[in-house]
Amino acid sequence: MTEMPSATRLATDIRAGRLTAVSAVTAAIADIEARDTRINSVTRIFGPGAVAEAEKIDRRIAAGDDPGPLAGVPFGVKDLFDVAGEVTTAGSVVLRESRPATQDATVVARLRAAGAIPVASLNMDEFAYGFATDNAHHGITRNPHDPARLAGGSSGGSAAAVAAGLLPFTLGSDTNGSIRVPASLCGVWGLKPTFGTVPRHGAYPFAASLDVVGPFAGTLEDLQMVYETMYGADMPDLPSVSTLRVGRLGGWFADNVSEPLARAIDAVSTHLGGAETVVLPEAARARAASFLITAAEGGNLHLPHLRRHAQQYDPATRDRLMAGALQPAATVIQAHRFRSWFRAQVHAVFRNADVLVAPATVGEAPRIDQPTIMVDGQSVSARANLGLYTQPLSLAGVPILSVPLAISGGLPLGLQLVAAPGREAALFAVAAELERAGLAGRVPLPMAKGR
Amino acid sequence: MSETHDDPDRAFVRALARDIGLTIPEPCLPGVMVNRDLLRQYADLVNGFALPDTCEPAFDYQP
């Protein structure tokens, strides 16, 4: 089976008449059916609807019409985005009996208007609460680089489907790191745009104060095109990297990093001009505040369901949501006040830097049979702690591009490139430079047995 | 188990849940309490930070 080409290349071939949208979509579906059993990234295939959509695209092209820059490109959505005619379950049986969505989520509609075709929904931690994509109802999503390891979460199906070459791009959501963690562990590109700038309408919420939707892609070029389509406008021209002040986050973000990842960050920093170390104050409290706000808002959101049918939830999700709902108001308000304080610290840091480099996780994907990571010399739960470096930055709401480091051998490792609000263009400029220098890029799969 | 003979922490969590109209099934209680303890550790971190009286909650957050 040949691997899925990039979205850009597929669309070019389809618009030029060298390939039909129907053949692209049916090939993607056949590939999912043949190969996804190994990793379990897909929960549902939108077969008839996707093929009908592809036929429309082909008819438009035959009539001389241009269906858009993503003409005929198949993509997948984390199972919390509304797709017209489908039930949005957010990875849970709790919503299984809900009515099908009457319209697409805004970002899905924008992608469809650009010619892209949703073909599948993708696995996730139930209601996006976790970093493992270990779903009691749909099973665990395995890392395509080593099926004995976690793909990360909560958008693990979205990252794994791209890493496996099943789909050129996918959609996910990120509340505490749910795009950045799986992108990093699966070795693909991911973007958490600036909080509040990409519409969330039609995406099932988790914690409204923190939720952001964004793309995964196998190439940086695709990531940019999909992001701009989701955002609804092109970015300004990318700045020259030589004009950007690049720093490296120290302190909290330098502790607990694995040796190979620390070496990779050294290499990236050296290439970017010896990035000066920058310390973001009170990162541990920022992570705590993000945890508390998430738990409280998630708990409140689910309270009506928890009152009626708690036993339908994944036990791990249910217990966390119930505990979150019990938090005292004083604590939640303090977390929101701390957020205001932290915002000022983040803005102060960006007065002297344009892009900051930080690890995305402490190291490579943990094993499924030993789902732990080492933090401060202690073995702790991966499901709860893989967001060690992502959660403090979630609180700030800044844009973050998850960069797959070009690794020769071994498992994928990822970086976070962080910019001031609205400065996504600076992130893409630095990422492109790292790609050009051979330091970043989607990590190829090993020659896996049984592929 | 009667609440009068219940562990005080369990009884407290049940009472908190009652205040928001939630009944926590007995088998769920240990898991809820573990998670509540974890959240309390995070709460101690955040509540232990002195903020100026003028620092307002970021309910409508603009990055």
Coordinates of C-alpha atoms in Angstrom, one line a residue:
Chain A
M1 CA 0.0 0.0 0.0
T2 CA 1.5 3.4 -0.9
E3 CA 1.2 6.0 1.7
M4 CA -1.3 8.9 1.4
P5 CA 0.3 11.9 -0.4
S6 CA 0.2 15.4 1.2
A7 CA -3.1 17.3 1.0
T8 CA -1.4 19.9 -1.2
R9 CA -0.2 17.3 -3.7
L10 CA -3.5 15.5 -3.7
A11 CA -5.5 18.7 -4.3
T12 CA -3.1 19.7 -7.1
D13 CA -3.6 16.4 -8.9
I14 CA -7.3 16.4 -8.4
R15 CA -7.8 20.0 -9.6
A16 CA -5.5 19.2 -12.6
G17 CA -7.6 16.1 -13.5
R18 CA -4.8 13.7 -12.9
L19 CA -6.7 12.0 -10.1
T20 CA -10.4 11.9 -9.2
A21 CA -11.8 12.9 -5.8
V22 CA -13.7 9.6 -5.7
S23 CA -10.5 7.6 -6.2
A24 CA -8.7 9.6 -3.5
V25 CA -11.6 9.1 -1.0
T26 CA -12.2 5.4 -1.7
A27 CA -8.4 4.8 -1.5
A28 CA -8.3 6.5 1.9
I29 CA -11.2 4.5 3.2
A30 CA -9.8 1.2 1.8
D31 CA -6.5 2.0 3.5
I32 CA -8.2 2.7 6.8
E33 CA -10.0 -0.6 6.6
A34 CA -6.9 -2.4 5.8
R35 CA -4.4 -0.8 8.2
D36 CA -6.2 0.8 11.0
T37 CA -6.8 -2.4 12.9
R38 CA -3.1 -2.1 13.9
I39 CA -3.5 1.2 15.7
N40 CA -7.3 1.8 16.2
S41 CA -7.3 5.5 15.3
V42 CA -10.7 5.5 13.6
T43 CA -14.0 5.1 15.3
R44 CA -16.4 5.6 12.3
I45 CA -16.1 5.9 8.5
F46 CA -18.5 8.3 6.7
G47 CA -18.4 6.1 3.6
P48 CA -21.5 6.8 1.6
G49 CA -21.6 10.5 2.4
A50 CA -17.9 11.0 1.7
V51 CA -18.1 9.2 -1.7
A52 CA -21.2 11.3 -2.6
E53 CA -19.3 14.4 -1.7
A54 CA -16.3 13.3 -3.8
E55 CA -18.6 12.6 -6.8
K56 CA -19.9 16.2 -6.5
I57 CA -16.3 17.5 -6.5
D58 CA -15.5 15.5 -9.6
R59 CA -18.6 16.8 -11.4
R60 CA -17.6 20.4 -10.6
I61 CA -14.1 19.8 -12.0
A62 CA -15.5 18.2 -15.1
A63 CA -17.7 21.2 -15.5
G64 CA -14.7 23.5 -15.4
D65 CA -15.4 24.7 -11.8
D66 CA -12.7 25.0 -9.2
P67 CA -13.9 23.3 -5.9
G68 CA -11.1 25.0 -3.9
P69 CA -7.6 24.6 -2.7
L70 CA -8.3 21.3 -0.9
A71 CA -10.4 19.8 -3.7
G72 CA -11.1 16.2 -3.0
V73 CA -8.7 15.8 0.0
P74 CA -10.0 13.3 2.6
F75 CA -9.6 14.2 6.2
G76 CA -10.7 13.0 9.6
V77 CA -12.1 14.7 12.7
K78 CA -11.7 14.0 16.4
D79 CA -15.1 12.6 17.4
L80 CA -16.2 15.8 19.0
F81 CA -16.7 17.9 15.8
D82 CA -20.1 18.0 14.3
V83 CA -20.4 16.5 10.8
A84 CA -23.9 17.0 9.3
G85 CA -25.9 13.8 9.5
E86 CA -23.6 12.1 12.1
V87 CA -24.0 11.7 15.8
T88 CA -21.2 13.6 17.7
T89 CA -20.3 11.3 20.6
A90 CA -17.2 13.0 22.1
G91 CA -15.8 9.5 22.5
S92 CA -18.6 8.4 24.9
V93 CA -21.7 6.2 24.9
V94 CA -23.3 8.9 27.0
L95 CA -24.1 10.9 23.8
R96 CA -24.6 7.9 21.6
E97 CA -28.4 8.4 21.4
S98 CA -28.1 12.1 20.6
R99 CA -29.7 13.3 17.4
P100 CA -27.3 13.5 14.4
A101 CA -25.8 17.0 13.8
T102 CA -27.9 19.1 11.5
Q103 CA -24.9 21.1 10.3
D104 CA -21.1 20.9 10.2
A105 CA -19.0 22.5 12.9
T106 CA -17.8 25.8 11.6
V107 CA -14.3 24.6 10.9
V108 CA -15.6 21.5 9.2
A109 CA -17.8 23.6 7.0
R110 CA -14.9 25.9 6.1
L111 CA -12.8 22.9 5.1
R112 CA -15.6 21.4 3.1
A113 CA -16.1 24.8 1.3
A114 CA -12.4 24.6 0.4
G115 CA -13.1 21.2 -1.2
A116 CA -12.0 18.9 1.6
I117 CA -14.1 15.8 2.4
P118 CA -14.5 14.4 6.0
V119 CA -14.2 10.6 5.8
A120 CA -13.8 9.4 9.3
S121 CA -14.2 10.3 13.0
L122 CA -11.2 9.6 15.2
N123 CA -10.6 8.1 18.6
M124 CA -10.1 10.3 21.7
D125 CA -10.1 10.1 25.4
E126 CA -13.7 10.2 26.6
F127 CA -14.9 13.8 26.5
A128 CA -11.3 14.8 25.8
Y129 CA -10.3 14.2 29.5
G130 CA -6.9 12.5 29.3
F131 CA -3.5 12.3 27.6
A132 CA -3.6 8.6 26.6
T133 CA -6.5 8.0 24.1
D134 CA -7.4 5.0 26.2
N135 CA -11.1 4.9 25.6
A136 CA -13.3 2.5 27.6
H137 CA -15.8 2.3 24.7
H138 CA -13.6 2.4 21.6
G139 CA -10.4 0.9 22.9
I140 CA -6.9 2.3 23.0
T141 CA -5.2 4.1 20.1
R142 CA -1.8 2.7 19.6
N143 CA 1.3 4.6 18.5
P144 CA 2.0 3.8 14.8
H145 CA 5.8 4.0 15.5
D146 CA 5.4 1.2 18.1
P147 CA 2.0 -0.3 18.8
A148 CA 3.1 -1.3 22.3
R149 CA 3.2 2.4 23.1
L150 CA 0.7 5.2 23.7
A151 CA -0.3 7.6 20.9
G152 CA -0.9 10.3 23.5
G153 CA -4.2 12.2 23.8
S154 CA -6.7 13.3 24.0
S155 CA -6.6 13.8 20.2
G156 CA -4.7 10.5 19.8
G157 CA -6.7 9.2 16.9
S158 CA -6.1 12.4 15.0
A159 CA -2.3 12.3 15.5
A160 CA -2.0 8.5 14.9
A161 CA -4.0 8.6 11.7
V162 CA -1.7 11.2 10.2
A163 CA 1.4 9.4 11.6
A164 CA 0.3 6.2 10.0
G165 CA -0.2 7.9 6.6
L166 CA -3.9 7.1 6.6
L167 CA -5.0 10.7 6.2
P168 CA -3.0 13.8 5.2
F169 CA -4.6 16.0 7.8
T170 CA -7.0 15.7 10.7
L171 CA -8.7 18.0 13.3
G172 CA -8.3 17.9 17.0
S173 CA -8.8 20.0 20.1
D174 CA -6.5 21.2 22.8
T175 CA -7.5 22.2 26.3
N176 CA -4.4 21.2 28.2
G177 CA -2.2 19.8 25.5
S178 CA -4.5 17.4 23.6
I179 CA -3.0 18.4 20.2
R180 CA 0.6 19.0 21.3
V181 CA 1.1 15.8 23.3
P182 CA -0.1 13.3 20.7
A183 CA 1.5 15.2 17.8
S184 CA 4.8 15.0 19.7
L185 CA 4.5 11.3 20.6
C186 CA 3.4 10.3 17.1
G187 CA 5.9 12.5 15.2
V188 CA 3.6 14.8 13.2
W189 CA 2.9 18.6 13.0
G190 CA 0.2 20.1 15.1
L191 CA -1.1 23.6 15.9
K192 CA -2.9 25.0 18.8
P193 CA -3.9 28.4 17.5
T194 CA -4.4 31.5 19.7
F195 CA -7.3 31.0 22.1
G196 CA -10.5 32.5 20.8
T197 CA -9.4 33.0 17.2
V198 CA -10.6 29.8 15.5
P199 CA -14.3 29.1 15.8
R200 CA -15.3 26.3 18.2
H201 CA -19.0 26.3 17.2
G202 CA -20.0 22.7 16.6
A203 CA -17.2 21.3 18.6
Y204 CA -18.3 19.5 21.8
P205 CA -16.9 21.5 24.7
F206 CA -14.7 20.4 27.6
A207 CA -13.5 23.5 29.4
A208 CA -14.7 26.6 27.6
S209 CA -12.1 28.8 29.2
L210 CA -9.3 26.8 27.6
D211 CA -10.6 24.9 24.7
V212 CA -9.0 25.5 21.3
V213 CA -9.5 23.6 18.0
G214 CA -6.6 23.0 15.6
P215 CA -5.1 20.8 12.9
F216 CA -2.6 17.9 12.6
A217 CA -0.7 17.3 9.3
G218 CA 2.1 15.3 7.9
T219 CA 3.7 18.4 6.3
L220 CA 4.2 21.9 7.5
E221 CA 2.8 23.2 4.2
D222 CA -0.4 21.3 4.8
L223 CA -0.6 22.4 8.4
Q224 CA -0.5 26.0 7.3
M225 CA -3.1 25.6 4.5
V226 CA -5.5 23.8 6.8
Y227 CA -5.0 26.3 9.7
E228 CA -5.6 29.2 7.3
T229 CA -8.8 27.6 6.1
M230 CA -10.0 26.9 9.6
Y231 CA -9.1 30.5 10.7
G232 CA -10.9 31.9 7.6
A233 CA -8.1 34.0 6.3
D234 CA -4.5 33.8 5.2
M235 CA -1.8 34.7 7.7
P236 CA 0.4 37.8 7.0
D237 CA 3.6 37.0 5.1
L238 CA 5.9 34.9 7.2
P239 CA 8.7 37.0 8.8
S240 CA 12.3 36.4 8.1
V241 CA 13.7 34.1 10.9
S242 CA 16.7 36.4 11.1
T243 CA 14.5 39.2 12.4
L244 CA 13.0 37.0 15.2
R245 CA 14.3 36.8 18.7
V246 CA 14.2 33.2 19.7
G247 CA 14.4 32.2 23.4
R248 CA 14.4 28.8 25.1
L249 CA 12.2 28.2 28.1
G250 CA 14.2 27.2 31.1
G251 CA 13.2 26.4 34.7
W252 CA 10.1 24.2 34.8
F253 CA 10.5 23.5 31.1
A254 CA 14.1 22.3 31.5
D255 CA 13.5 20.0 34.5
N256 CA 12.7 16.3 33.8
V257 CA 13.5 16.4 30.1
S258 CA 15.0 13.1 28.8
E259 CA 18.6 13.2 27.6
P260 CA 17.8 12.7 23.9
L261 CA 15.2 15.4 23.9
A262 CA 17.5 17.8 25.8
R263 CA 20.2 17.2 23.2
A264 CA 17.7 17.8 20.4
I265 CA 16.6 21.1 22.0
D266 CA 20.3 22.1 22.3
A267 CA 20.7 21.5 18.6
V268 CA 17.6 23.5 17.7
S269 CA 18.7 26.3 20.0
T270 CA 22.2 26.4 18.5
H271 CA 20.8 26.5 15.0
L272 CA 18.5 29.4 15.9
G273 CA 21.4 31.5 17.1
G274 CA 22.0 30.1 20.6
A275 CA 18.5 30.9 22.0
E276 CA 18.8 32.7 25.3
T277 CA 17.2 30.9 28.3
V278 CA 14.0 32.6 29.4
V279 CA 12.1 31.7 32.6
L280 CA 8.4 32.0 32.8
P281 CA 7.6 32.5 36.4
E282 CA 5.2 30.3 38.4
A283 CA 4.8 27.6 35.7
A284 CA 3.9 25.0 38.4
R285 CA 1.1 27.2 39.6
A286 CA 0.0 27.9 36.1
R287 CA -0.3 24.2 35.5
A288 CA -2.2 23.8 38.7
A289 CA -4.6 26.7 37.7
S290 CA -5.2 25.1 34.3
F291 CA -5.9 21.7 36.0
L292 CA -8.4 23.3 38.4
I293 CA -10.3 25.4 35.8
T294 CA -10.5 22.3 33.5
A295 CA -11.8 20.1 36.3
A296 CA -14.3 22.6 37.5
E297 CA -15.7 23.5 34.1
G298 CA -15.7 19.9 32.9
G299 CA -17.4 18.8 36.1
N300 CA -20.0 21.5 35.8
L301 CA -20.7 20.7 32.1
H302 CA -21.3 17.1 32.8
L303 CA -23.2 17.4 36.0
P304 CA -26.7 16.9 34.4
H305 CA -25.4 13.6 32.7
L306 CA -23.6 12.5 35.9
R307 CA -26.8 12.9 37.9
R308 CA -28.7 10.7 35.5
H309 CA -26.4 8.1 34.2
A310 CA -23.0 8.2 35.9
Q311 CA -22.4 4.5 35.3
Q312 CA -22.3 5.0 31.5
Y313 CA -19.1 6.9 31.8
D314 CA -15.6 5.5 31.6
P315 CA -14.9 5.1 35.3
A316 CA -11.7 7.2 35.1
T317 CA -13.4 10.1 33.4
R318 CA -16.4 9.9 35.7
D319 CA -14.4 10.1 38.9
R320 CA -12.4 13.0 37.6
L321 CA -15.5 14.9 36.5
M322 CA -17.3 14.3 39.8
A323 CA -14.3 15.5 41.8
G324 CA -14.0 18.6 39.5
A325 CA -17.7 19.4 40.1
L326 CA -17.1 19.4 43.9
Q327 CA -14.5 22.1 43.9
P328 CA -15.2 25.2 46.0
A329 CA -15.9 28.4 44.2
A330 CA -13.1 30.2 46.1
T331 CA -10.5 27.9 44.5
V332 CA -11.9 28.2 41.0
I333 CA -12.1 32.0 41.2
Q334 CA -8.5 32.1 42.6
A335 CA -7.4 30.1 39.6
H336 CA -9.0 32.6 37.3
R337 CA -7.4 35.5 39.1
F338 CA -4.1 33.8 38.9
R339 CA -4.7 33.5 35.2
S340 CA -4.9 37.3 34.9
W341 CA -1.7 37.6 36.8
F342 CA 0.0 35.0 34.6
R343 CA -1.1 36.7 31.5
A344 CA 0.9 39.8 32.5
Q345 CA 4.0 37.6 33.0
V346 CA 3.6 36.0 29.6
H347 CA 3.2 39.4 27.9
A348 CA 6.3 40.6 29.7
V349 CA 8.4 37.7 28.4
F350 CA 7.2 38.4 24.8
R351 CA 8.5 42.0 25.1
N352 CA 12.0 40.5 24.7
A353 CA 11.3 37.5 22.6
D354 CA 9.3 36.5 19.5
V355 CA 9.4 32.7 19.7
L356 CA 10.1 30.5 22.6
V357 CA 11.3 26.9 22.4
A358 CA 10.1 24.3 24.9
P359 CA 9.8 20.5 25.1
A360 CA 6.3 19.1 24.4
T361 CA 6.6 16.1 26.7
V362 CA 9.4 14.7 28.9
G363 CA 10.4 12.2 26.3
E364 CA 9.2 9.4 24.0
A365 CA 5.8 7.7 24.2
P366 CA 5.3 5.6 27.3
R367 CA 4.6 1.9 27.0
I368 CA 0.9 0.9 27.2
D369 CA 1.7 -1.8 29.7
Q370 CA 3.6 0.7 31.8
P371 CA 1.8 4.0 31.3
T372 CA 4.0 6.1 33.5
I373 CA 6.6 8.9 33.1
M374 CA 9.3 10.0 35.5
V375 CA 8.8 13.4 37.1
D376 CA 11.1 14.6 39.9
G377 CA 12.4 11.1 40.3
Q378 CA 9.0 9.6 40.8
S379 CA 7.1 7.3 38.5
V380 CA 3.7 9.0 37.9
S381 CA 0.6 8.3 35.7
A382 CA 1.2 9.2 32.1
R383 CA -2.6 9.8 31.6
A384 CA -2.6 12.6 34.1
N385 CA 1.0 14.0 33.7
L386 CA 1.9 13.9 30.0
G387 CA 0.8 17.6 29.9
L388 CA 3.6 18.7 32.3
Y389 CA 5.0 21.2 29.8
T390 CA 1.8 21.9 27.8
Q391 CA -0.6 22.8 30.6
P392 CA 1.1 25.9 31.9
L393 CA 1.1 27.4 28.4
S394 CA -2.6 26.4 27.9
L395 CA -3.4 28.8 30.7
A396 CA -1.8 31.7 28.7
G397 CA -3.9 31.0 25.6
V398 CA -0.9 31.7 23.3
P399 CA -0.4 30.0 19.9
I400 CA 1.8 27.0 19.9
L401 CA 3.1 24.9 17.0
S402 CA 4.0 21.3 17.8
V403 CA 7.2 20.4 15.9
P404 CA 8.2 16.8 15.2
L405 CA 11.9 16.6 15.6
A406 CA 13.8 14.8 12.8
I407 CA 15.0 11.7 14.6
S408 CA 17.2 9.1 13.1
G409 CA 16.1 5.9 14.7
G410 CA 14.2 5.8 17.9
L411 CA 10.7 7.1 18.8
P412 CA 9.4 10.5 17.9
L413 CA 10.1 13.5 20.1
G414 CA 8.4 16.9 19.9
L415 CA 9.0 20.6 20.6
Q416 CA 6.6 23.4 21.3
L417 CA 7.2 26.7 19.5
V418 CA 5.4 29.4 21.4
A419 CA 4.6 32.9 20.3
A420 CA 2.7 36.0 21.6
P421 CA -1.1 36.0 20.9
G422 CA -1.8 36.3 17.2
R423 CA 1.8 35.6 16.1
E424 CA 1.2 32.3 14.4
A425 CA 3.2 33.5 11.4
A426 CA 6.3 33.7 13.5
L427 CA 5.8 30.1 14.5
F428 CA 5.5 28.9 10.9
A429 CA 8.6 30.9 10.0
V430 CA 10.7 29.2 12.7
A431 CA 9.2 25.8 12.0
A432 CA 10.0 26.2 8.3
E433 CA 13.6 27.1 9.1
L434 CA 13.9 24.0 11.3
E435 CA 12.5 21.8 8.5
R436 CA 14.8 23.4 5.9
A437 CA 17.8 22.7 8.2
G438 CA 16.8 19.0 8.5
L439 CA 16.0 19.4 12.2
A440 CA 12.3 18.9 12.0
G441 CA 9.8 17.0 9.9
R442 CA 7.3 14.2 10.2
V443 CA 9.0 11.1 11.5
P444 CA 8.8 8.2 9.0
L445 CA 7.4 5.0 10.2
P446 CA 9.8 2.1 10.8
M447 CA 9.5 -0.7 8.2
A448 CA 6.7 -2.2 10.3
K449 CA 5.8 -5.8 10.1
G450 CA 2.4 -6.4 8.8
R451 CA 1.9 -3.1 7.1
Chain B
M1 CA -23.3 1.8 55.3
S2 CA -25.0 4.3 57.5
E3 CA -23.4 7.8 57.3
T4 CA -23.2 8.1 61.1
H5 CA -20.6 5.3 61.0
D6 CA -19.0 6.4 57.8
D7 CA -15.5 7.7 57.4
P8 CA -15.8 11.5 58.0
D9 CA -14.0 12.3 54.7
R10 CA -16.5 10.1 52.7
A11 CA -19.4 11.7 54.6
F12 CA -18.0 15.2 53.7
V13 CA -17.7 14.4 50.0
R14 CA -21.2 12.9 50.0
A15 CA -22.5 16.1 51.6
L16 CA -20.7 18.3 49.1
A17 CA -22.2 16.2 46.3
R18 CA -25.7 16.5 47.8
D19 CA -25.3 20.3 47.7
I20 CA -25.1 20.2 43.9
G21 CA -27.8 17.5 43.5
L22 CA -25.3 14.7 42.8
T23 CA -25.4 11.2 44.3
I24 CA -22.1 9.5 44.1
P25 CA -22.6 5.8 43.8
E26 CA -20.7 3.9 46.5
P27 CA -18.3 2.1 44.0
C28 CA -17.3 5.5 42.6
L29 CA -16.5 7.1 45.9
P30 CA -12.8 5.9 46.2
G31 CA -12.0 7.2 42.7
V32 CA -13.7 10.5 43.4
M33 CA -11.8 10.9 46.6
V34 CA -8.4 10.2 45.0
N35 CA -9.1 12.8 42.3
R36 CA -10.4 15.3 44.9
D37 CA -7.2 14.8 46.9
L38 CA -5.2 15.5 43.7
L39 CA -7.2 18.7 43.0
R40 CA -6.7 19.8 46.6
Q41 CA -2.9 19.7 46.1
Y42 CA -3.3 21.9 43.0
A43 CA -5.7 24.1 44.9
D44 CA -3.1 24.5 47.7
L45 CA -0.6 25.7 45.1
V46 CA -2.9 28.3 43.6
N47 CA -4.4 29.4 46.9
G48 CA -1.0 29.8 48.3
F49 CA -0.1 32.5 45.9
A50 CA -0.7 36.1 47.1
L51 CA -2.5 38.2 44.5
P52 CA -3.1 41.9 44.6
D53 CA -6.7 42.7 45.5
T54 CA -7.0 44.5 42.1
C55 CA -6.3 41.2 40.2
E56 CA -9.6 40.3 38.7
P57 CA -10.8 36.8 37.6
A58 CA -10.2 36.1 33.9
F59 CA -13.7 34.8 33.2
D60 CA -13.7 36.3 29.7
Y61 CA -10.1 35.7 28.9
Q62 CA -8.4 37.6 26.1
P63 CA -4.8 36.3 25.5

